[in-house]
Coordinates of C-alpha atoms in Angstrom, one line a residue:
Chain A
M1 CA -43.8 74.2 -36.2
R2 CA -46.8 75.7 -34.5
I3 CA -48.4 78.8 -35.9
L4 CA -51.3 81.0 -34.6
I5 CA -53.7 82.4 -37.1
A6 CA -56.1 85.1 -35.9
D7 CA -58.9 86.4 -38.2
D8 CA -62.6 87.0 -37.6
E9 CA -63.5 86.5 -41.3
M10 CA -64.3 82.8 -41.8
T11 CA -63.3 82.3 -45.4
S12 CA -59.8 83.8 -44.6
L13 CA -59.5 81.7 -41.5
R14 CA -60.3 78.4 -43.3
L15 CA -58.1 79.2 -46.4
L16 CA -55.2 80.0 -44.1
E17 CA -55.8 77.0 -41.9
R18 CA -55.9 74.6 -44.8
T19 CA -52.9 76.2 -46.7
L20 CA -50.7 76.1 -43.6
E21 CA -51.7 72.6 -42.6
R22 CA -50.8 71.4 -46.0
A23 CA -47.4 73.1 -45.6
G24 CA -46.8 71.1 -42.5
Y25 CA -47.6 73.7 -39.8
E26 CA -49.5 72.8 -36.6
V27 CA -52.2 75.5 -36.7
T28 CA -53.8 77.2 -33.7
V29 CA -56.9 79.4 -34.4
A30 CA -58.0 82.6 -32.7
K31 CA -61.2 84.4 -33.7
N32 CA -60.4 87.7 -32.1
G33 CA -57.4 89.8 -31.0
R34 CA -57.8 89.2 -27.3
E35 CA -57.7 85.4 -27.8
A36 CA -54.6 85.8 -30.0
A37 CA -52.7 88.0 -27.5
D38 CA -53.5 85.7 -24.6
C39 CA -52.3 82.7 -26.6
L40 CA -49.1 84.4 -27.7
V41 CA -48.0 85.6 -24.2
G42 CA -49.0 82.4 -22.6
P43 CA -46.6 79.5 -21.7
D44 CA -45.6 77.2 -24.6
S45 CA -47.1 79.7 -27.1
P46 CA -46.6 79.4 -30.9
R47 CA -43.6 81.4 -32.1
L48 CA -45.1 82.2 -35.5
A49 CA -48.3 84.3 -35.8
L50 CA -50.4 85.5 -38.7
L51 CA -52.7 88.3 -37.6
D52 CA -55.5 90.1 -39.4
W53 CA -55.7 93.8 -38.7
G54 CA -59.4 94.4 -38.0
M55 CA -60.6 92.0 -35.3
P56 CA -63.1 92.3 -32.4
E57 CA -61.8 93.1 -28.9
L58 CA -58.3 93.9 -30.0
D59 CA -56.9 94.7 -33.5
G60 CA -53.8 93.1 -35.0
P61 CA -51.4 96.1 -34.2
G62 CA -52.8 96.0 -30.6
V63 CA -51.9 92.3 -30.4
C64 CA -48.4 93.1 -31.6
Q65 CA -48.0 95.8 -29.0
E66 CA -49.1 93.5 -26.2
V67 CA -46.8 90.7 -27.3
R68 CA -43.7 93.1 -27.6
A69 CA -44.5 94.7 -24.2
Q70 CA -44.0 91.3 -22.6
H71 CA -40.3 91.2 -23.6
S72 CA -40.7 87.4 -23.6
Q73 CA -37.5 85.2 -23.6
R74 CA -39.0 83.5 -26.7
Y75 CA -39.4 85.8 -29.7
V76 CA -42.6 85.6 -31.6
Y77 CA -42.4 86.3 -35.3
I78 CA -45.6 88.1 -36.3
V79 CA -46.9 88.7 -39.8
L80 CA -49.8 91.1 -40.3
L81 CA -52.1 89.9 -43.0
T82 CA -54.6 92.5 -44.0
S83 CA -56.5 94.0 -46.9
R84 CA -55.3 97.5 -45.7
G85 CA -52.7 98.2 -48.2
S86 CA -51.8 101.9 -48.0
K87 CA -48.2 102.9 -47.2
Q88 CA -49.4 104.6 -44.0
D89 CA -51.0 101.3 -42.9
I90 CA -47.9 99.3 -43.6
V91 CA -45.8 101.7 -41.6
E92 CA -48.3 101.7 -38.8
G93 CA -48.5 97.9 -38.8
L94 CA -44.7 97.4 -38.7
E95 CA -44.3 100.2 -36.1
S96 CA -46.7 98.3 -33.8
G97 CA -44.2 95.4 -33.7
A98 CA -45.1 93.2 -36.6
D99 CA -42.1 91.6 -38.4
D100 CA -43.7 91.4 -41.8
Y101 CA -46.8 92.7 -43.6
M102 CA -48.8 91.0 -46.3
I103 CA -51.8 92.3 -48.2
K104 CA -54.9 90.2 -48.7
P105 CA -55.8 88.2 -50.6
F106 CA -52.7 86.2 -50.0
N107 CA -50.8 84.2 -52.6
P108 CA -50.2 80.8 -51.0
D109 CA -46.7 80.4 -52.3
E110 CA -45.7 83.9 -51.2
L111 CA -47.2 83.3 -47.8
K112 CA -45.3 80.1 -47.3
A113 CA -42.0 81.7 -48.4
R114 CA -42.5 84.6 -46.0
L115 CA -43.2 82.2 -43.2
R116 CA -40.0 80.3 -44.0
T117 CA -38.1 83.6 -43.7
G118 CA -39.7 83.9 -40.2
Q119 CA -38.6 80.4 -39.3
R120 CA -35.0 81.3 -40.4
I121 CA -35.0 84.3 -38.2
L122 CA -36.4 82.3 -35.2
H123 CA -33.7 79.7 -35.8
L124 CA -31.0 82.4 -35.8
E125 CA -32.5 83.8 -32.6
D126 CA -32.4 80.4 -31.0
N127 CA -28.8 80.0 -31.9
L128 CA -28.0 83.4 -30.5
V129 CA -29.8 82.7 -27.2
E130 CA -28.1 79.4 -26.9
A131 CA -24.7 81.0 -27.5
R132 CA -25.4 83.7 -25.0
E133 CA -26.5 81.2 -22.4
D134 CA -23.4 79.1 -23.1
M135 CA -21.2 82.1 -22.6
R136 CA -23.0 83.1 -19.4
F137 CA -22.5 79.6 -18.1
R138 CA -18.8 79.5 -19.0
A139 CA -18.3 82.9 -17.3
T140 CA -19.9 81.8 -14.0
H141 CA -19.1 78.1 -13.8
D142 CA -16.0 76.0 -13.2
S143 CA -15.2 74.1 -16.4
L144 CA -14.1 70.9 -14.6
T145 CA -16.8 70.5 -12.1
S146 CA -19.6 72.7 -13.5
L147 CA -20.0 74.2 -10.1
L148 CA -20.2 78.0 -9.7
N149 CA -16.7 79.4 -10.1
R150 CA -15.0 81.5 -7.5
G151 CA -16.2 84.9 -8.8
A152 CA -19.8 83.7 -9.1
I153 CA -20.0 82.0 -5.7
L154 CA -18.5 85.1 -4.0
D155 CA -21.0 87.4 -5.7
L156 CA -23.9 85.2 -4.7
L157 CA -22.5 84.9 -1.1
A158 CA -22.4 88.7 -0.8
R159 CA -26.0 89.0 -2.1
E160 CA -27.2 86.2 0.2
V161 CA -25.5 87.7 3.3
A162 CA -27.0 91.2 2.5
R163 CA -30.5 89.6 2.1
T164 CA -30.1 87.7 5.3
T165 CA -29.0 90.8 7.2
R166 CA -31.9 92.8 5.8
E167 CA -34.5 90.1 6.7
R168 CA -32.8 89.2 10.0
G169 CA -32.5 85.6 8.9
S170 CA -29.5 83.3 8.9
T171 CA -27.3 81.9 6.2
V172 CA -24.8 79.2 6.9
I173 CA -21.5 79.2 5.0
L174 CA -19.3 76.1 4.7
L175 CA -15.8 76.2 3.4
G176 CA -14.5 72.6 2.7
D177 CA -11.1 71.5 1.8
L178 CA -10.2 67.9 0.6
D179 CA -7.8 66.3 3.0
H180 CA -4.4 65.4 1.6
F181 CA -5.5 66.0 -1.9
K182 CA -2.0 66.7 -3.0
N183 CA -1.2 63.1 -2.4
V184 CA -3.9 62.0 -4.8
N185 CA -2.3 64.1 -7.6
D186 CA 1.2 63.1 -6.7
T187 CA 0.4 59.4 -6.4
H188 CA -2.2 58.9 -9.1
G189 CA -1.7 61.9 -11.4
H190 CA -3.8 64.9 -12.2
V191 CA -6.3 63.0 -14.4
V192 CA -7.4 61.0 -11.4
G193 CA -7.3 64.2 -9.3
D194 CA -9.7 65.7 -11.7
E195 CA -11.9 62.6 -11.5
V196 CA -12.0 63.0 -7.7
L197 CA -12.9 66.7 -7.9
K198 CA -15.8 66.0 -10.3
E199 CA -17.2 63.3 -8.1
I200 CA -16.8 65.4 -4.9
A201 CA -18.6 68.3 -6.7
R202 CA -21.4 65.9 -7.6
R203 CA -21.7 64.7 -4.0
L204 CA -21.7 68.3 -2.7
V205 CA -24.6 69.2 -5.0
F206 CA -26.6 66.2 -4.0
S207 CA -26.0 66.7 -0.3
V208 CA -27.6 70.1 -0.2
R209 CA -31.0 71.5 -1.1
S210 CA -31.7 72.6 -4.7
Y211 CA -31.7 76.3 -3.8
D212 CA -28.4 76.2 -1.8
L213 CA -25.3 77.3 -3.6
V214 CA -22.2 75.3 -4.2
G215 CA -19.0 76.7 -5.8
R216 CA -15.4 75.8 -6.4
Y217 CA -13.5 78.3 -4.3
G218 CA -10.0 77.2 -5.2
G219 CA -8.1 74.0 -6.3
E220 CA -9.6 71.6 -3.8
E221 CA -11.6 74.1 -1.8
F222 CA -15.3 74.3 -2.0
L223 CA -17.7 77.0 -0.7
V224 CA -21.3 76.1 0.1
V225 CA -24.0 78.7 1.0
L226 CA -27.0 77.3 2.8
N227 CA -29.8 79.8 2.4
N228 CA -32.3 80.3 5.3
C229 CA -30.5 77.8 7.5
E230 CA -31.0 78.1 11.3
V231 CA -27.9 78.5 13.4
S232 CA -28.8 75.5 15.4
K233 CA -28.7 73.3 12.3
A234 CA -25.4 74.7 11.0
L235 CA -23.1 71.9 12.3
E236 CA -25.6 69.2 11.6
R237 CA -25.8 70.3 7.9
A238 CA -22.1 70.5 7.7
E239 CA -21.8 67.1 9.1
Q240 CA -24.2 65.7 6.5
V241 CA -21.9 67.2 3.8
R242 CA -18.8 65.7 5.4
V243 CA -20.4 62.3 5.6
A244 CA -21.6 62.4 2.0
I245 CA -17.9 62.8 1.0
A246 CA -16.3 60.4 3.4
N247 CA -18.9 57.5 3.5
L248 CA -18.2 56.1 0.1
P249 CA -14.8 55.7 -1.6
V250 CA -14.5 57.6 -4.9
A251 CA -14.3 55.3 -8.0
T252 CA -11.6 56.5 -10.3
S253 CA -9.7 55.0 -13.3
H254 CA -7.0 54.0 -10.8
G255 CA -9.4 52.2 -8.5
S256 CA -11.4 53.4 -5.5
L257 CA -9.9 56.1 -3.3
S258 CA -11.0 57.2 0.2
I259 CA -11.5 60.9 0.2
T260 CA -12.4 63.1 3.2
M261 CA -13.1 66.7 3.7
S262 CA -12.5 69.2 6.5
L263 CA -15.1 72.0 6.9
G264 CA -15.2 75.4 8.5
V265 CA -18.7 76.5 9.3
L266 CA -20.1 79.9 9.9
A267 CA -23.7 80.9 10.7
S268 CA -24.2 84.6 9.7
A269 CA -26.8 85.3 12.4
E270 CA -24.1 84.9 15.1
W271 CA -22.1 87.7 13.5
K272 CA -23.3 91.3 13.3
S273 CA -23.3 92.6 9.7
L274 CA -20.0 90.9 8.8
P275 CA -18.8 91.9 5.3
P276 CA -18.3 88.9 3.0
E277 CA -14.5 89.2 3.1
D278 CA -14.5 89.0 6.9
I279 CA -16.9 86.0 6.7
L280 CA -14.4 84.3 4.4
R281 CA -11.6 85.0 6.8
E282 CA -13.5 83.7 9.8
V283 CA -14.8 80.5 8.1
D284 CA -11.2 79.9 6.8
A285 CA -10.0 80.1 10.4
A286 CA -12.6 77.5 11.3
L287 CA -11.5 75.3 8.5
Y288 CA -7.9 75.7 9.7
A289 CA -9.1 74.6 13.2
A290 CA -10.8 71.5 11.6
K291 CA -7.5 70.6 9.9
A292 CA -5.6 71.1 13.2
A293 CA -8.1 68.9 14.9
G294 CA -7.1 65.9 12.8
R295 CA -9.1 66.5 9.5
N296 CA -12.3 64.9 8.3
C297 CA -14.3 67.0 10.8
C298 CA -16.3 70.3 11.0
R299 CA -15.5 73.3 13.2
L300 CA -17.9 76.2 13.8
A301 CA -16.6 79.8 13.6
L302 CA -17.8 81.7 16.7
P303 CA -17.4 85.4 17.5
T304 CA -15.0 86.2 20.4
A305 CA -18.0 87.3 22.6
I306 CA -19.5 83.8 22.3
R307 CA -16.2 81.9 22.6
N308 CA -15.2 84.0 25.6
P309 CA -18.3 85.5 27.2
V310 CA -17.7 88.3 29.6
L311 CA -18.6 87.2 33.1
T312 CA -20.4 89.6 35.3
S313 CA -20.5 89.3 39.0
Chain B
M1 CA -63.5 95.5 -63.4
T2 CA -66.7 97.7 -63.4
L3 CA -69.8 96.1 -61.9
S4 CA -73.0 96.0 -63.9
R5 CA -76.5 94.8 -63.0
N6 CA -76.8 91.0 -62.8
M7 CA -73.3 90.3 -64.1
P8 CA -72.8 86.6 -65.1
L9 CA -70.8 84.6 -62.6
E10 CA -68.0 83.9 -65.0
E11 CA -67.4 87.6 -65.2
L12 CA -67.8 88.2 -61.4
I13 CA -65.5 85.5 -60.3
D14 CA -61.9 85.3 -61.5
L15 CA -61.8 81.5 -61.6
P16 CA -58.0 80.9 -62.3
D17 CA -57.2 83.2 -59.4
L18 CA -59.7 81.4 -57.1
L19 CA -58.3 78.0 -58.1
M20 CA -54.7 79.2 -57.3
R21 CA -56.0 80.4 -54.0
V22 CA -57.4 77.0 -53.0
D23 CA -54.4 75.2 -54.6
N24 CA -56.8 73.3 -56.9
D25 CA -58.4 71.6 -54.0
R26 CA -62.0 70.9 -54.8
E27 CA -62.9 70.0 -51.2
L28 CA -61.5 73.3 -49.9
L29 CA -63.2 75.2 -52.7
L30 CA -66.6 73.8 -51.8
E31 CA -66.0 74.5 -48.2
I32 CA -65.0 78.1 -48.8
V33 CA -68.1 78.6 -51.0
D34 CA -70.3 77.1 -48.3
I35 CA -68.8 79.5 -45.7
F36 CA -69.3 82.4 -48.1
K37 CA -73.0 81.5 -48.7
Q38 CA -73.6 81.6 -44.9
E39 CA -71.5 84.7 -44.2
F40 CA -72.1 86.9 -47.2
P41 CA -75.8 87.7 -46.6
R42 CA -75.1 88.6 -43.0
L43 CA -72.2 90.9 -43.8
Q44 CA -74.1 92.5 -46.7
W45 CA -77.1 93.1 -44.4
E46 CA -74.9 94.6 -41.6
L47 CA -73.2 96.9 -44.1
E48 CA -76.6 98.0 -45.4
Q49 CA -77.8 98.7 -41.8
A50 CA -74.7 100.7 -41.1
I51 CA -75.1 102.8 -44.2
L52 CA -78.8 103.4 -43.6
S53 CA -78.1 104.5 -40.0
H54 CA -75.3 106.8 -41.3
D55 CA -72.8 105.1 -39.0
L56 CA -69.6 105.8 -40.8
P57 CA -67.1 103.9 -38.5
Q58 CA -69.4 100.8 -38.6
T59 CA -69.8 101.3 -42.4
E60 CA -66.0 101.3 -42.8
Q61 CA -65.6 98.2 -40.6
R62 CA -68.3 96.2 -42.3
A63 CA -67.2 97.2 -45.8
H64 CA -63.7 96.2 -44.8
A65 CA -64.8 92.7 -43.7
L66 CA -66.9 92.2 -46.8
K67 CA -64.1 93.3 -49.0
G68 CA -61.8 90.7 -47.5
M69 CA -64.3 87.9 -48.0
L70 CA -65.0 88.9 -51.7
L71 CA -61.2 89.0 -52.4
N72 CA -60.9 85.5 -51.0
L73 CA -63.5 84.3 -53.5
S74 CA -61.7 86.2 -56.2
I75 CA -64.7 88.5 -56.8
Q76 CA -62.5 91.5 -57.5
G77 CA -65.2 93.8 -59.0
G78 CA -67.4 93.4 -55.9
A79 CA -64.4 93.9 -53.6
A80 CA -63.4 97.1 -55.4
A81 CA -67.0 98.4 -55.0
V82 CA -67.0 97.9 -51.3
A83 CA -63.5 99.2 -51.0
E84 CA -64.8 102.4 -52.4
I85 CA -67.5 102.4 -49.7
E86 CA -64.9 101.7 -47.1
R87 CA -62.7 104.6 -48.4
R88 CA -65.5 107.1 -48.4
A89 CA -66.6 106.0 -44.9
R90 CA -63.0 106.3 -43.6
A91 CA -62.6 109.7 -45.2
G92 CA -65.9 110.9 -43.6
E93 CA -67.5 111.4 -47.0
P94 CA -71.0 109.9 -46.8
A95 CA -72.0 111.3 -50.3
G96 CA -72.4 108.5 -52.8
I97 CA -72.1 105.6 -50.3
E98 CA -75.8 104.6 -50.6
E99 CA -75.7 104.7 -54.4
S100 CA -72.5 102.6 -54.5
F101 CA -74.1 100.1 -52.2
A102 CA -77.1 99.9 -54.4
D103 CA -75.0 99.2 -57.5
F104 CA -73.0 96.6 -55.6
A105 CA -76.1 94.8 -54.4
D106 CA -77.6 94.9 -58.0
A107 CA -74.5 93.5 -59.5
L108 CA -74.1 90.7 -57.0
H109 CA -77.8 89.9 -57.0
G110 CA -77.4 86.6 -58.9
L111 CA -74.3 85.5 -57.1
L112 CA -75.7 83.3 -54.3
P113 CA -78.4 81.5 -56.2
G114 CA -76.0 80.5 -59.0
I115 CA -72.8 79.9 -57.3
D116 CA -73.3 76.2 -56.4
A117 CA -74.1 75.2 -59.9
Y118 CA -71.2 77.3 -61.2
I119 CA -68.6 75.9 -58.8
A120 CA -70.0 72.3 -59.4
G121 CA -69.1 72.7 -63.1
V122 CA -65.5 73.9 -62.5
P123 CA -63.2 71.3 -64.0
L124 CA -60.5 70.2 -61.5

């Protein structure tokens, strides 16, 4: 594990460096507080730090305060190691954000034991962060396809539409539905149906840009939000998605299956401040039109004024 | 431990404590002594200058640094003497600081010239 040691007194620095190297740590050295703070808030910083109190440019408590003010995702466990040993100093040091306080001169065994405590706490913190991220993912993603789930994609759609309206840009929304998917389940069983859904999800993700959003809207329905996509490109992009699904049969445990998708398409710039629920209604109508047109095709949702322009004489 | 003029090194340095500190590593011991020989005169001179110019914050800071170094070499009596200088400087009590420094300098007068030979004879 990497550890930062910061001390401007050379015998302390060397004793610490050697003691910690022997204990298996990868040691980074800072000779003043400024160097230490910059190192600890930088990318890929050490997560254990041993700081002296009195250092040029920035003292140990000052380093603690800077590190804590960053609210970094990765917690840094800080031990203040100083010859200031009054109760008042200890309180002040811990209040500045240090996790532990040791008084110089250090006993090597005690120092190593305290650092092992720090490592245990960092390990616990890692586990908590991992569990939190896992829960966050489960709460916002579909367990079968790992796409955004219905709630998450609708939230993001509302945000994206609001942003687009504010910035007078354009977002394109695709609502896709697999054609005759019920037949897949009825003929080959739900296990194969699930295999198809997973492969379709994968193809959807690979057919759009990394910053576009793809979610599972319902059973075999998928919602795609194409950020900053021009109106003129809407049908072209939808067609790319359709082709990515239809072009290659899907390999399943029951052999290859030809799968197609019908898509409703809506470009937000053609609609004035449409709320998300109305967008969904309109794009659903366009999807219905694609189904009615024979499936495996895309249909664009257009406002009445564009569909039936008022003619003036 | 109370300091006295020209104290012998075996009384100035707590050898078992020093060996524990370097984990009985002769190479590290020699390295630390070498750093000490380079740094100690500079820190002592800086402390003296701060005292002579009646700069209490600087006196406190230099005494603090010197104390840390002496503790690392297990020179507890010397460390206690500069700790007293540090305490007085921090408390804003200049009286007695010059005398304490003079006693400290007297006691550690033989430290640098003799330390190499002393450390060389340490059985490890």
